[in-house]
Protein backbone atom coordinates (compact mmCIF):
# COMPACT_ATOMS: atom_id res chain seq x y z
CA UNK A 1 0.00 0.00 0.00
CA UNK A 2 1.33 3.43 -0.96
CA UNK A 3 1.37 5.79 1.98
CA UNK A 4 -0.26 9.07 1.09
CA UNK A 5 1.59 12.25 1.98
CA UNK A 6 -0.37 14.62 4.25
CA UNK A 7 -1.83 17.66 2.56
CA UNK A 8 0.38 20.69 3.04
CA UNK A 9 -0.91 23.57 5.11
CA UNK A 10 -0.25 26.78 3.17
CA UNK A 11 0.96 29.53 5.50
CA UNK A 12 0.96 33.07 4.05
CA UNK A 13 4.07 34.86 5.36
CA UNK A 14 4.44 38.61 4.79
CA UNK A 15 8.00 39.92 4.92
CA UNK A 16 10.12 42.96 4.23
CA UNK A 17 13.64 41.81 3.26
CA UNK A 18 15.21 44.55 5.41
CA UNK A 19 13.80 43.36 8.76
CA UNK A 20 16.21 41.14 10.75
CA UNK A 21 13.41 39.79 12.97
CA UNK A 22 11.33 38.72 9.99
CA UNK A 23 14.45 37.06 8.59
CA UNK A 24 14.87 34.91 11.70
CA UNK A 25 11.20 33.95 11.68
CA UNK A 26 11.46 33.04 8.00
CA UNK A 27 14.34 30.67 8.73
CA UNK A 28 12.20 29.11 11.47
CA UNK A 29 9.25 28.49 9.12
CA UNK A 30 11.64 26.75 6.71
CA UNK A 31 12.62 24.46 9.58
CA UNK A 32 8.93 23.88 10.27
CA UNK A 33 8.52 22.77 6.65
CA UNK A 34 10.99 19.95 7.37
CA UNK A 35 9.09 18.53 10.35
CA UNK A 36 5.43 19.44 9.77
CA UNK A 37 3.13 19.34 6.70
CA UNK A 38 3.54 23.09 6.19
CA UNK A 39 4.51 25.21 3.21
CA UNK A 40 5.30 28.92 3.46
CA UNK A 41 3.48 31.11 0.95
CA UNK A 42 5.81 34.11 0.66
CA UNK A 43 4.23 37.53 0.29
CA UNK A 44 5.58 41.06 0.52
CA UNK A 45 4.83 43.90 2.87
CA UNK A 46 6.65 47.20 3.20
CA UNK A 47 8.05 48.79 6.34
CA UNK A 48 8.52 51.99 4.34
CA UNK A 49 4.84 52.10 3.38
CA UNK A 50 3.78 51.20 6.93
CA UNK A 51 5.94 53.78 8.69
CA UNK A 52 6.12 56.64 6.20
CA UNK A 53 2.62 56.55 4.72
CA UNK A 54 0.21 54.60 6.90
CA UNK A 55 1.68 55.91 10.15
CA UNK A 56 2.57 59.23 8.49
CA UNK A 57 6.14 59.11 9.82
CA UNK A 58 5.00 59.87 13.36
CA UNK A 59 7.57 59.28 16.09
CA UNK A 60 10.40 58.33 13.76
CA UNK A 61 13.94 59.44 14.51
CA UNK A 62 15.90 61.03 11.68
CA UNK A 63 18.06 57.90 11.39
CA UNK A 64 15.09 55.54 11.25
CA UNK A 65 13.28 57.74 8.74
CA UNK A 66 16.36 57.59 6.50
CA UNK A 67 16.41 53.80 6.86
CA UNK A 68 12.76 53.62 5.87
CA UNK A 69 13.39 55.70 2.76
CA UNK A 70 15.99 53.13 1.72
CA UNK A 71 13.70 50.24 2.64
CA UNK A 72 11.63 50.73 -0.52
CA UNK A 73 14.47 49.37 -2.68
CA UNK A 74 14.62 45.66 -1.88
CA UNK A 75 10.86 45.17 -1.56
CA UNK A 76 10.31 46.91 -4.90
CA UNK A 77 12.75 44.48 -6.51
CA UNK A 78 10.84 41.59 -4.93
CA UNK A 79 7.58 42.96 -6.35
CA UNK A 80 9.13 43.32 -9.80
CA UNK A 81 10.48 39.77 -9.61
CA UNK A 82 7.08 38.36 -8.64
CA UNK A 83 5.46 40.22 -11.52
CA UNK A 84 8.12 38.92 -13.92
CA UNK A 85 8.39 35.28 -12.81
CA UNK A 86 5.41 34.61 -10.52
CA UNK A 87 5.12 34.67 -6.75
CA UNK A 88 6.95 31.35 -6.30
CA UNK A 89 10.20 33.21 -6.95
CA UNK A 90 9.78 35.22 -3.73
CA UNK A 91 11.06 32.47 -1.44
CA UNK A 92 14.38 31.89 -3.25
CA UNK A 93 14.87 35.61 -3.85
CA UNK A 94 14.17 36.46 -0.21
CA UNK A 95 16.73 33.85 0.86
CA UNK A 96 19.31 35.24 -1.55
CA UNK A 97 18.77 38.85 -0.43
CA UNK A 98 18.36 38.09 3.27
CA UNK A 99 21.49 35.94 3.50
CA UNK A 100 23.54 38.84 2.19
CA UNK A 101 21.82 41.56 4.22
CA UNK A 102 21.70 39.74 7.54
CA UNK A 103 24.05 36.77 7.75
CA UNK A 104 26.77 38.48 5.73
CA UNK A 105 26.02 41.95 7.19
CA UNK A 106 26.15 43.68 3.79
CA UNK A 107 23.33 46.20 4.26
CA UNK A 108 25.25 49.03 2.60
CA UNK A 109 26.61 46.91 -0.26
CA UNK A 110 25.06 47.92 -3.64
CA UNK A 111 25.97 44.53 -5.14
CA UNK A 112 23.52 42.63 -2.90
CA UNK A 113 20.52 42.98 -5.22
CA UNK A 114 22.35 42.14 -8.48
CA UNK A 115 23.99 39.12 -6.83
CA UNK A 116 20.65 37.90 -5.47
CA UNK A 117 18.97 38.28 -8.85
CA UNK A 118 21.75 36.33 -10.54
CA UNK A 119 21.59 33.58 -7.90
CA UNK A 120 17.87 33.10 -8.48
CA UNK A 121 18.13 33.17 -12.28
CA UNK A 122 16.38 36.51 -12.68
CA UNK A 123 17.39 39.26 -15.12
CA UNK A 124 19.65 41.97 -13.73
CA UNK A 125 17.34 44.56 -15.28
CA UNK A 126 14.95 43.99 -12.37
CA UNK A 127 17.41 45.82 -10.10
CA UNK A 128 16.20 49.11 -11.60
CA UNK A 129 12.86 48.59 -9.84
CA UNK A 130 14.56 49.63 -6.57
CA UNK A 131 14.27 53.30 -7.54
CA UNK A 132 10.99 53.08 -9.45
CA UNK A 133 7.41 53.47 -8.21
CA UNK A 134 6.09 51.18 -10.96
CA UNK A 135 5.33 48.29 -8.62
CA UNK A 136 4.33 50.27 -5.51
CA UNK A 137 0.63 49.55 -5.92
CA UNK A 138 1.36 45.82 -6.04
CA UNK A 139 3.30 46.22 -2.80
CA UNK A 140 0.45 48.14 -1.17
CA UNK A 141 -2.10 45.54 -2.26
CA UNK A 142 -0.07 42.66 -0.82
CA UNK A 143 0.73 44.64 2.33
CA UNK A 144 -2.89 45.61 2.94
CA UNK A 145 -4.04 42.02 2.59
CA UNK A 146 -2.21 41.34 5.86
CA UNK A 147 -2.48 44.64 7.70
CA UNK A 148 -6.18 45.12 7.12
CA UNK A 149 -6.51 42.02 9.31
CA UNK A 150 -3.71 42.37 11.83
CA UNK A 151 -3.74 46.16 12.33
CA UNK A 152 -1.17 48.94 12.02
CA UNK A 153 0.30 48.59 15.53
CA UNK A 154 2.60 45.75 14.45
CA UNK A 155 5.35 45.23 11.88
CA UNK A 156 6.79 42.18 10.16
CA UNK A 157 6.61 39.22 10.09
CA UNK A 158 2.90 38.59 9.73
CA UNK A 159 1.67 35.02 9.29
CA UNK A 160 -1.81 33.69 8.66
CA UNK A 161 -2.28 30.55 10.71
CA UNK A 162 -5.53 28.90 9.72
CA UNK A 163 -7.89 31.83 9.34
CA UNK A 164 -6.05 34.08 11.80
CA UNK A 165 -3.43 36.67 10.86
CA UNK A 166 -0.81 37.16 13.58
CA UNK A 167 2.29 39.29 14.08
CA UNK A 168 5.29 37.13 14.91
CA UNK A 169 6.56 34.97 16.36
CA UNK A 170 9.51 37.30 17.00
CA UNK A 171 12.56 35.19 17.82
CA UNK A 172 16.12 36.01 18.81
CA UNK A 173 17.27 32.81 17.13
CA UNK A 174 15.45 30.34 14.90
CA UNK A 175 14.81 26.96 16.58
CA UNK A 176 15.67 23.89 14.54
CA UNK A 177 14.20 20.45 14.01
CA UNK A 178 11.50 19.28 16.35
CA UNK A 179 11.87 22.42 18.48
CA UNK A 180 10.73 24.40 15.44
CA UNK A 181 7.79 22.05 15.01
CA UNK A 182 6.74 22.36 18.64
CA UNK A 183 6.70 26.15 18.39
CA UNK A 184 4.51 25.80 15.30
CA UNK A 185 2.14 23.48 17.18
CA UNK A 186 1.78 26.08 19.92
CA UNK A 187 1.13 28.84 17.42
CA UNK A 188 -1.61 26.77 15.80
CA UNK A 189 -3.30 26.30 19.16
CA UNK A 190 -3.07 30.00 20.00
CA UNK A 191 -4.40 31.06 16.60
CA UNK A 192 -7.38 28.74 16.98
CA UNK A 193 -8.38 30.30 20.33
CA UNK A 194 -11.43 32.50 19.89
CA UNK A 195 -10.76 36.08 20.99
CA UNK A 196 -6.97 35.73 21.29
CA UNK A 197 -5.09 38.99 20.70
CA UNK A 198 -1.56 39.13 22.06
CA UNK A 199 1.36 37.52 23.85
CA UNK A 200 4.44 39.67 24.34
CA UNK A 201 7.51 40.37 26.45
CA UNK A 202 10.28 42.93 26.09
CA UNK A 203 13.22 41.96 23.90
CA UNK A 204 16.35 41.19 25.89
CA UNK A 205 18.85 40.47 23.15
CA UNK A 206 19.92 41.22 19.62
CA UNK A 207 18.95 38.97 16.68
CA UNK A 208 21.22 36.00 16.07
CA UNK A 209 21.58 34.70 12.52
CA UNK A 210 23.64 31.61 13.34
PDB file of C-alpha atoms in Angstrom:
ATOM      1  CA  UNK A   1       0.000   0.000   0.000  1.00  0.00           C
ATOM      2  CA  UNK A   2       1.330   3.427  -0.964  1.00  0.00           C
ATOM      3  CA  UNK A   3       1.371   5.785   1.985  1.00  0.00           C
ATOM      4  CA  UNK A   4      -0.261   9.074   1.091  1.00  0.00           C
ATOM      5  CA  UNK A   5       1.588  12.250   1.976  1.00  0.00           C
ATOM      6  CA  UNK A   6      -0.367  14.618   4.247  1.00  0.00           C
ATOM      7  CA  UNK A   7      -1.835  17.661   2.563  1.00  0.00           C
ATOM      8  CA  UNK A   8       0.377  20.685   3.037  1.00  0.00           C
ATOM      9  CA  UNK A   9      -0.914  23.571   5.108  1.00  0.00           C
ATOM     10  CA  UNK A  10      -0.249  26.781   3.168  1.00  0.00           C
ATOM     11  CA  UNK A  11       0.962  29.532   5.500  1.00  0.00           C
ATOM     12  CA  UNK A  12       0.960  33.066   4.054  1.00  0.00           C
ATOM     13  CA  UNK A  13       4.065  34.865   5.360  1.00  0.00           C
ATOM     14  CA  UNK A  14       4.437  38.614   4.791  1.00  0.00           C
ATOM     15  CA  UNK A  15       7.998  39.920   4.925  1.00  0.00           C
ATOM     16  CA  UNK A  16      10.118  42.961   4.228  1.00  0.00           C
ATOM     17  CA  UNK A  17      13.638  41.815   3.260  1.00  0.00           C
ATOM     18  CA  UNK A  18      15.206  44.548   5.409  1.00  0.00           C
ATOM     19  CA  UNK A  19      13.800  43.357   8.757  1.00  0.00           C
ATOM     20  CA  UNK A  20      16.207  41.144  10.754  1.00  0.00           C
ATOM     21  CA  UNK A  21      13.409  39.789  12.974  1.00  0.00           C
ATOM     22  CA  UNK A  22      11.325  38.719   9.989  1.00  0.00           C
ATOM     23  CA  UNK A  23      14.447  37.062   8.587  1.00  0.00           C
ATOM     24  CA  UNK A  24      14.873  34.908  11.698  1.00  0.00           C
ATOM     25  CA  UNK A  25      11.195  33.946  11.679  1.00  0.00           C
ATOM     26  CA  UNK A  26      11.462  33.042   8.000  1.00  0.00           C
ATOM     27  CA  UNK A  27      14.337  30.669   8.731  1.00  0.00           C
ATOM     28  CA  UNK A  28      12.200  29.111  11.468  1.00  0.00           C
ATOM     29  CA  UNK A  29       9.254  28.491   9.122  1.00  0.00           C
ATOM     30  CA  UNK A  30      11.642  26.754   6.708  1.00  0.00           C
ATOM     31  CA  UNK A  31      12.619  24.460   9.585  1.00  0.00           C
ATOM     32  CA  UNK A  32       8.928  23.876  10.268  1.00  0.00           C
ATOM     33  CA  UNK A  33       8.521  22.766   6.647  1.00  0.00           C
ATOM     34  CA  UNK A  34      10.991  19.947   7.369  1.00  0.00           C
ATOM     35  CA  UNK A  35       9.088  18.525  10.355  1.00  0.00           C
ATOM     36  CA  UNK A  36       5.428  19.439   9.770  1.00  0.00           C
ATOM     37  CA  UNK A  37       3.135  19.341   6.695  1.00  0.00           C
ATOM     38  CA  UNK A  38       3.536  23.090   6.187  1.00  0.00           C
ATOM     39  CA  UNK A  39       4.506  25.205   3.207  1.00  0.00           C
ATOM     40  CA  UNK A  40       5.298  28.916   3.463  1.00  0.00           C
ATOM     41  CA  UNK A  41       3.485  31.113   0.953  1.00  0.00           C
ATOM     42  CA  UNK A  42       5.808  34.107   0.656  1.00  0.00           C
ATOM     43  CA  UNK A  43       4.227  37.526   0.287  1.00  0.00           C
ATOM     44  CA  UNK A  44       5.577  41.058   0.522  1.00  0.00           C
ATOM     45  CA  UNK A  45       4.828  43.900   2.872  1.00  0.00           C
ATOM     46  CA  UNK A  46       6.648  47.204   3.198  1.00  0.00           C
ATOM     47  CA  UNK A  47       8.052  48.785   6.341  1.00  0.00           C
ATOM     48  CA  UNK A  48       8.518  51.988   4.342  1.00  0.00           C
ATOM     49  CA  UNK A  49       4.838  52.096   3.382  1.00  0.00           C
ATOM     50  CA  UNK A  50       3.778  51.200   6.927  1.00  0.00           C
ATOM     51  CA  UNK A  51       5.938  53.777   8.688  1.00  0.00           C
ATOM     52  CA  UNK A  52       6.116  56.639   6.205  1.00  0.00           C
ATOM     53  CA  UNK A  53       2.619  56.548   4.723  1.00  0.00           C
ATOM     54  CA  UNK A  54       0.212  54.596   6.902  1.00  0.00           C
ATOM     55  CA  UNK A  55       1.681  55.913  10.150  1.00  0.00           C
ATOM     56  CA  UNK A  56       2.570  59.225   8.487  1.00  0.00           C
ATOM     57  CA  UNK A  57       6.136  59.110   9.822  1.00  0.00           C
ATOM     58  CA  UNK A  58       5.000  59.874  13.364  1.00  0.00           C
ATOM     59  CA  UNK A  59       7.566  59.278  16.088  1.00  0.00           C
ATOM     60  CA  UNK A  60      10.402  58.327  13.760  1.00  0.00           C
ATOM     61  CA  UNK A  61      13.937  59.435  14.513  1.00  0.00           C
ATOM     62  CA  UNK A  62      15.898  61.025  11.677  1.00  0.00           C
ATOM     63  CA  UNK A  63      18.064  57.901  11.393  1.00  0.00           C
ATOM     64  CA  UNK A  64      15.089  55.538  11.252  1.00  0.00           C
ATOM     65  CA  UNK A  65      13.282  57.743   8.738  1.00  0.00           C
ATOM     66  CA  UNK A  66      16.363  57.589   6.497  1.00  0.00           C
ATOM     67  CA  UNK A  67      16.413  53.801   6.864  1.00  0.00           C
ATOM     68  CA  UNK A  68      12.756  53.623   5.870  1.00  0.00           C
ATOM     69  CA  UNK A  69      13.387  55.704   2.758  1.00  0.00           C
ATOM     70  CA  UNK A  70      15.993  53.130   1.723  1.00  0.00           C
ATOM     71  CA  UNK A  71      13.702  50.240   2.638  1.00  0.00           C
ATOM     72  CA  UNK A  72      11.634  50.725  -0.518  1.00  0.00           C
ATOM     73  CA  UNK A  73      14.465  49.372  -2.680  1.00  0.00           C
ATOM     74  CA  UNK A  74      14.617  45.665  -1.881  1.00  0.00           C
ATOM     75  CA  UNK A  75      10.865  45.165  -1.557  1.00  0.00           C
ATOM     76  CA  UNK A  76      10.311  46.907  -4.901  1.00  0.00           C
ATOM     77  CA  UNK A  77      12.750  44.484  -6.505  1.00  0.00           C
ATOM     78  CA  UNK A  78      10.836  41.587  -4.932  1.00  0.00           C
ATOM     79  CA  UNK A  79       7.582  42.963  -6.350  1.00  0.00           C
ATOM     80  CA  UNK A  80       9.128  43.317  -9.797  1.00  0.00           C
ATOM     81  CA  UNK A  81      10.482  39.769  -9.613  1.00  0.00           C
ATOM     82  CA  UNK A  82       7.080  38.356  -8.642  1.00  0.00           C
ATOM     83  CA  UNK A  83       5.457  40.224 -11.516  1.00  0.00           C
ATOM     84  CA  UNK A  84       8.123  38.923 -13.916  1.00  0.00           C
ATOM     85  CA  UNK A  85       8.389  35.282 -12.806  1.00  0.00           C
ATOM     86  CA  UNK A  86       5.413  34.608 -10.521  1.00  0.00           C
ATOM     87  CA  UNK A  87       5.124  34.669  -6.755  1.00  0.00           C
ATOM     88  CA  UNK A  88       6.949  31.351  -6.304  1.00  0.00           C
ATOM     89  CA  UNK A  89      10.203  33.214  -6.947  1.00  0.00           C
ATOM     90  CA  UNK A  90       9.785  35.218  -3.734  1.00  0.00           C
ATOM     91  CA  UNK A  91      11.062  32.468  -1.444  1.00  0.00           C
ATOM     92  CA  UNK A  92      14.375  31.886  -3.249  1.00  0.00           C
ATOM     93  CA  UNK A  93      14.873  35.611  -3.854  1.00  0.00           C
ATOM     94  CA  UNK A  94      14.173  36.461  -0.206  1.00  0.00           C
ATOM     95  CA  UNK A  95      16.726  33.854   0.863  1.00  0.00           C
ATOM     96  CA  UNK A  96      19.314  35.244  -1.551  1.00  0.00           C
ATOM     97  CA  UNK A  97      18.772  38.851  -0.429  1.00  0.00           C
ATOM     98  CA  UNK A  98      18.363  38.089   3.265  1.00  0.00           C
ATOM     99  CA  UNK A  99      21.489  35.944   3.504  1.00  0.00           C
ATOM    100  CA  UNK A 100      23.536  38.845   2.185  1.00  0.00           C
ATOM    101  CA  UNK A 101      21.820  41.563   4.224  1.00  0.00           C
ATOM    102  CA  UNK A 102      21.701  39.743   7.537  1.00  0.00           C
ATOM    103  CA  UNK A 103      24.055  36.772   7.749  1.00  0.00           C
ATOM    104  CA  UNK A 104      26.774  38.481   5.727  1.00  0.00           C
ATOM    105  CA  UNK A 105      26.024  41.948   7.194  1.00  0.00           C
ATOM    106  CA  UNK A 106      26.147  43.679   3.788  1.00  0.00           C
ATOM    107  CA  UNK A 107      23.332  46.204   4.256  1.00  0.00           C
ATOM    108  CA  UNK A 108      25.250  49.029   2.598  1.00  0.00           C
ATOM    109  CA  UNK A 109      26.611  46.913  -0.264  1.00  0.00           C
ATOM    110  CA  UNK A 110      25.064  47.919  -3.635  1.00  0.00           C
ATOM    111  CA  UNK A 111      25.975  44.532  -5.138  1.00  0.00           C
ATOM    112  CA  UNK A 112      23.523  42.630  -2.902  1.00  0.00           C
ATOM    113  CA  UNK A 113      20.521  42.977  -5.219  1.00  0.00           C
ATOM    114  CA  UNK A 114      22.354  42.136  -8.479  1.00  0.00           C
ATOM    115  CA  UNK A 115      23.986  39.116  -6.834  1.00  0.00           C
ATOM    116  CA  UNK A 116      20.651  37.903  -5.468  1.00  0.00           C
ATOM    117  CA  UNK A 117      18.966  38.279  -8.852  1.00  0.00           C
ATOM    118  CA  UNK A 118      21.746  36.326 -10.536  1.00  0.00           C
ATOM    119  CA  UNK A 119      21.588  33.578  -7.903  1.00  0.00           C
ATOM    120  CA  UNK A 120      17.866  33.100  -8.485  1.00  0.00           C
ATOM    121  CA  UNK A 121      18.128  33.167 -12.278  1.00  0.00           C
ATOM    122  CA  UNK A 122      16.382  36.511 -12.684  1.00  0.00           C
ATOM    123  CA  UNK A 123      17.385  39.264 -15.119  1.00  0.00           C
ATOM    124  CA  UNK A 124      19.655  41.971 -13.732  1.00  0.00           C
ATOM    125  CA  UNK A 125      17.340  44.563 -15.280  1.00  0.00           C
ATOM    126  CA  UNK A 126      14.947  43.993 -12.371  1.00  0.00           C
ATOM    127  CA  UNK A 127      17.414  45.820 -10.101  1.00  0.00           C
ATOM    128  CA  UNK A 128      16.204  49.107 -11.601  1.00  0.00           C
ATOM    129  CA  UNK A 129      12.860  48.592  -9.840  1.00  0.00           C
ATOM    130  CA  UNK A 130      14.556  49.630  -6.567  1.00  0.00           C
ATOM    131  CA  UNK A 131      14.274  53.300  -7.541  1.00  0.00           C
ATOM    132  CA  UNK A 132      10.991  53.075  -9.452  1.00  0.00           C
ATOM    133  CA  UNK A 133       7.413  53.465  -8.211  1.00  0.00           C
ATOM    134  CA  UNK A 134       6.086  51.177 -10.963  1.00  0.00           C
ATOM    135  CA  UNK A 135       5.325  48.295  -8.616  1.00  0.00           C
ATOM    136  CA  UNK A 136       4.332  50.265  -5.507  1.00  0.00           C
ATOM    137  CA  UNK A 137       0.629  49.545  -5.922  1.00  0.00           C
ATOM    138  CA  UNK A 138       1.362  45.818  -6.041  1.00  0.00           C
ATOM    139  CA  UNK A 139       3.304  46.224  -2.802  1.00  0.00           C
ATOM    140  CA  UNK A 140       0.452  48.136  -1.171  1.00  0.00           C
ATOM    141  CA  UNK A 141      -2.096  45.536  -2.262  1.00  0.00           C
ATOM    142  CA  UNK A 142      -0.072  42.660  -0.817  1.00  0.00           C
ATOM    143  CA  UNK A 143       0.731  44.641   2.331  1.00  0.00           C
ATOM    144  CA  UNK A 144      -2.889  45.612   2.942  1.00  0.00           C
ATOM    145  CA  UNK A 145      -4.044  42.020   2.594  1.00  0.00           C
ATOM    146  CA  UNK A 146      -2.211  41.342   5.864  1.00  0.00           C
ATOM    147  CA  UNK A 147      -2.478  44.637   7.696  1.00  0.00           C
ATOM    148  CA  UNK A 148      -6.183  45.119   7.119  1.00  0.00           C
ATOM    149  CA  UNK A 149      -6.507  42.021   9.307  1.00  0.00           C
ATOM    150  CA  UNK A 150      -3.710  42.371  11.831  1.00  0.00           C
ATOM    151  CA  UNK A 151      -3.737  46.157  12.334  1.00  0.00           C
ATOM    152  CA  UNK A 152      -1.167  48.937  12.018  1.00  0.00           C
ATOM    153  CA  UNK A 153       0.303  48.589  15.529  1.00  0.00           C
ATOM    154  CA  UNK A 154       2.597  45.750  14.448  1.00  0.00           C
ATOM    155  CA  UNK A 155       5.347  45.227  11.880  1.00  0.00           C
ATOM    156  CA  UNK A 156       6.791  42.183  10.159  1.00  0.00           C
ATOM    157  CA  UNK A 157       6.612  39.219  10.086  1.00  0.00           C
ATOM    158  CA  UNK A 158       2.896  38.594   9.733  1.00  0.00           C
ATOM    159  CA  UNK A 159       1.675  35.024   9.294  1.00  0.00           C
ATOM    160  CA  UNK A 160      -1.808  33.695   8.658  1.00  0.00           C
ATOM    161  CA  UNK A 161      -2.277  30.548  10.707  1.00  0.00           C
ATOM    162  CA  UNK A 162      -5.526  28.899   9.720  1.00  0.00           C
ATOM    163  CA  UNK A 163      -7.893  31.827   9.344  1.00  0.00           C
ATOM    164  CA  UNK A 164      -6.051  34.084  11.804  1.00  0.00           C
ATOM    165  CA  UNK A 165      -3.428  36.674  10.864  1.00  0.00           C
ATOM    166  CA  UNK A 166      -0.811  37.161  13.577  1.00  0.00           C
ATOM    167  CA  UNK A 167       2.293  39.287  14.077  1.00  0.00           C
ATOM    168  CA  UNK A 168       5.290  37.125  14.909  1.00  0.00           C
ATOM    169  CA  UNK A 169       6.564  34.971  16.362  1.00  0.00           C
ATOM    170  CA  UNK A 170       9.510  37.302  17.004  1.00  0.00           C
ATOM    171  CA  UNK A 171      12.557  35.191  17.823  1.00  0.00           C
ATOM    172  CA  UNK A 172      16.123  36.011  18.806  1.00  0.00           C
ATOM    173  CA  UNK A 173      17.269  32.814  17.130  1.00  0.00           C
ATOM    174  CA  UNK A 174      15.447  30.344  14.903  1.00  0.00           C
ATOM    175  CA  UNK A 175      14.813  26.959  16.580  1.00  0.00           C
ATOM    176  CA  UNK A 176      15.666  23.886  14.537  1.00  0.00           C
ATOM    177  CA  UNK A 177      14.203  20.448  14.006  1.00  0.00           C
ATOM    178  CA  UNK A 178      11.496  19.280  16.346  1.00  0.00           C
ATOM    179  CA  UNK A 179      11.869  22.418  18.477  1.00  0.00           C
ATOM    180  CA  UNK A 180      10.729  24.396  15.436  1.00  0.00           C
ATOM    181  CA  UNK A 181       7.789  22.045  15.013  1.00  0.00           C
ATOM    182  CA  UNK A 182       6.745  22.358  18.635  1.00  0.00           C
ATOM    183  CA  UNK A 183       6.696  26.147  18.390  1.00  0.00           C
ATOM    184  CA  UNK A 184       4.512  25.800  15.296  1.00  0.00           C
ATOM    185  CA  UNK A 185       2.143  23.482  17.176  1.00  0.00           C
ATOM    186  CA  UNK A 186       1.780  26.076  19.920  1.00  0.00           C
ATOM    187  CA  UNK A 187       1.128  28.845  17.422  1.00  0.00           C
ATOM    188  CA  UNK A 188      -1.611  26.769  15.797  1.00  0.00           C
ATOM    189  CA  UNK A 189      -3.297  26.303  19.164  1.00  0.00           C
ATOM    190  CA  UNK A 190      -3.066  30.003  19.995  1.00  0.00           C
ATOM    191  CA  UNK A 191      -4.396  31.062  16.595  1.00  0.00           C
ATOM    192  CA  UNK A 192      -7.384  28.741  16.983  1.00  0.00           C
ATOM    193  CA  UNK A 193      -8.383  30.295  20.328  1.00  0.00           C
ATOM    194  CA  UNK A 194     -11.427  32.499  19.885  1.00  0.00           C
ATOM    195  CA  UNK A 195     -10.759  36.077  20.988  1.00  0.00           C
ATOM    196  CA  UNK A 196      -6.970  35.727  21.285  1.00  0.00           C
ATOM    197  CA  UNK A 197      -5.090  38.989  20.698  1.00  0.00           C
ATOM    198  CA  UNK A 198      -1.565  39.133  22.059  1.00  0.00           C
ATOM    199  CA  UNK A 199       1.360  37.515  23.846  1.00  0.00           C
ATOM    200  CA  UNK A 200       4.435  39.665  24.343  1.00  0.00           C
ATOM    201  CA  UNK A 201       7.507  40.374  26.451  1.00  0.00           C
ATOM    202  CA  UNK A 202      10.279  42.926  26.089  1.00  0.00           C
ATOM    203  CA  UNK A 203      13.215  41.961  23.898  1.00  0.00           C
ATOM    204  CA  UNK A 204      16.346  41.189  25.892  1.00  0.00           C
ATOM    205  CA  UNK A 205      18.852  40.466  23.145  1.00  0.00           C
ATOM    206  CA  UNK A 206      19.921  41.224  19.618  1.00  0.00           C
ATOM    207  CA  UNK A 207      18.952  38.972  16.680  1.00  0.00           C
ATOM    208  CA  UNK A 208      21.220  35.998  16.069  1.00  0.00           C
ATOM    209  CA  UNK A 209      21.581  34.698  12.516  1.00  0.00           C
ATOM    210  CA  UNK A 210      23.639  31.614  13.341  1.00  0.00           C
TER     211      UNK A 210
END
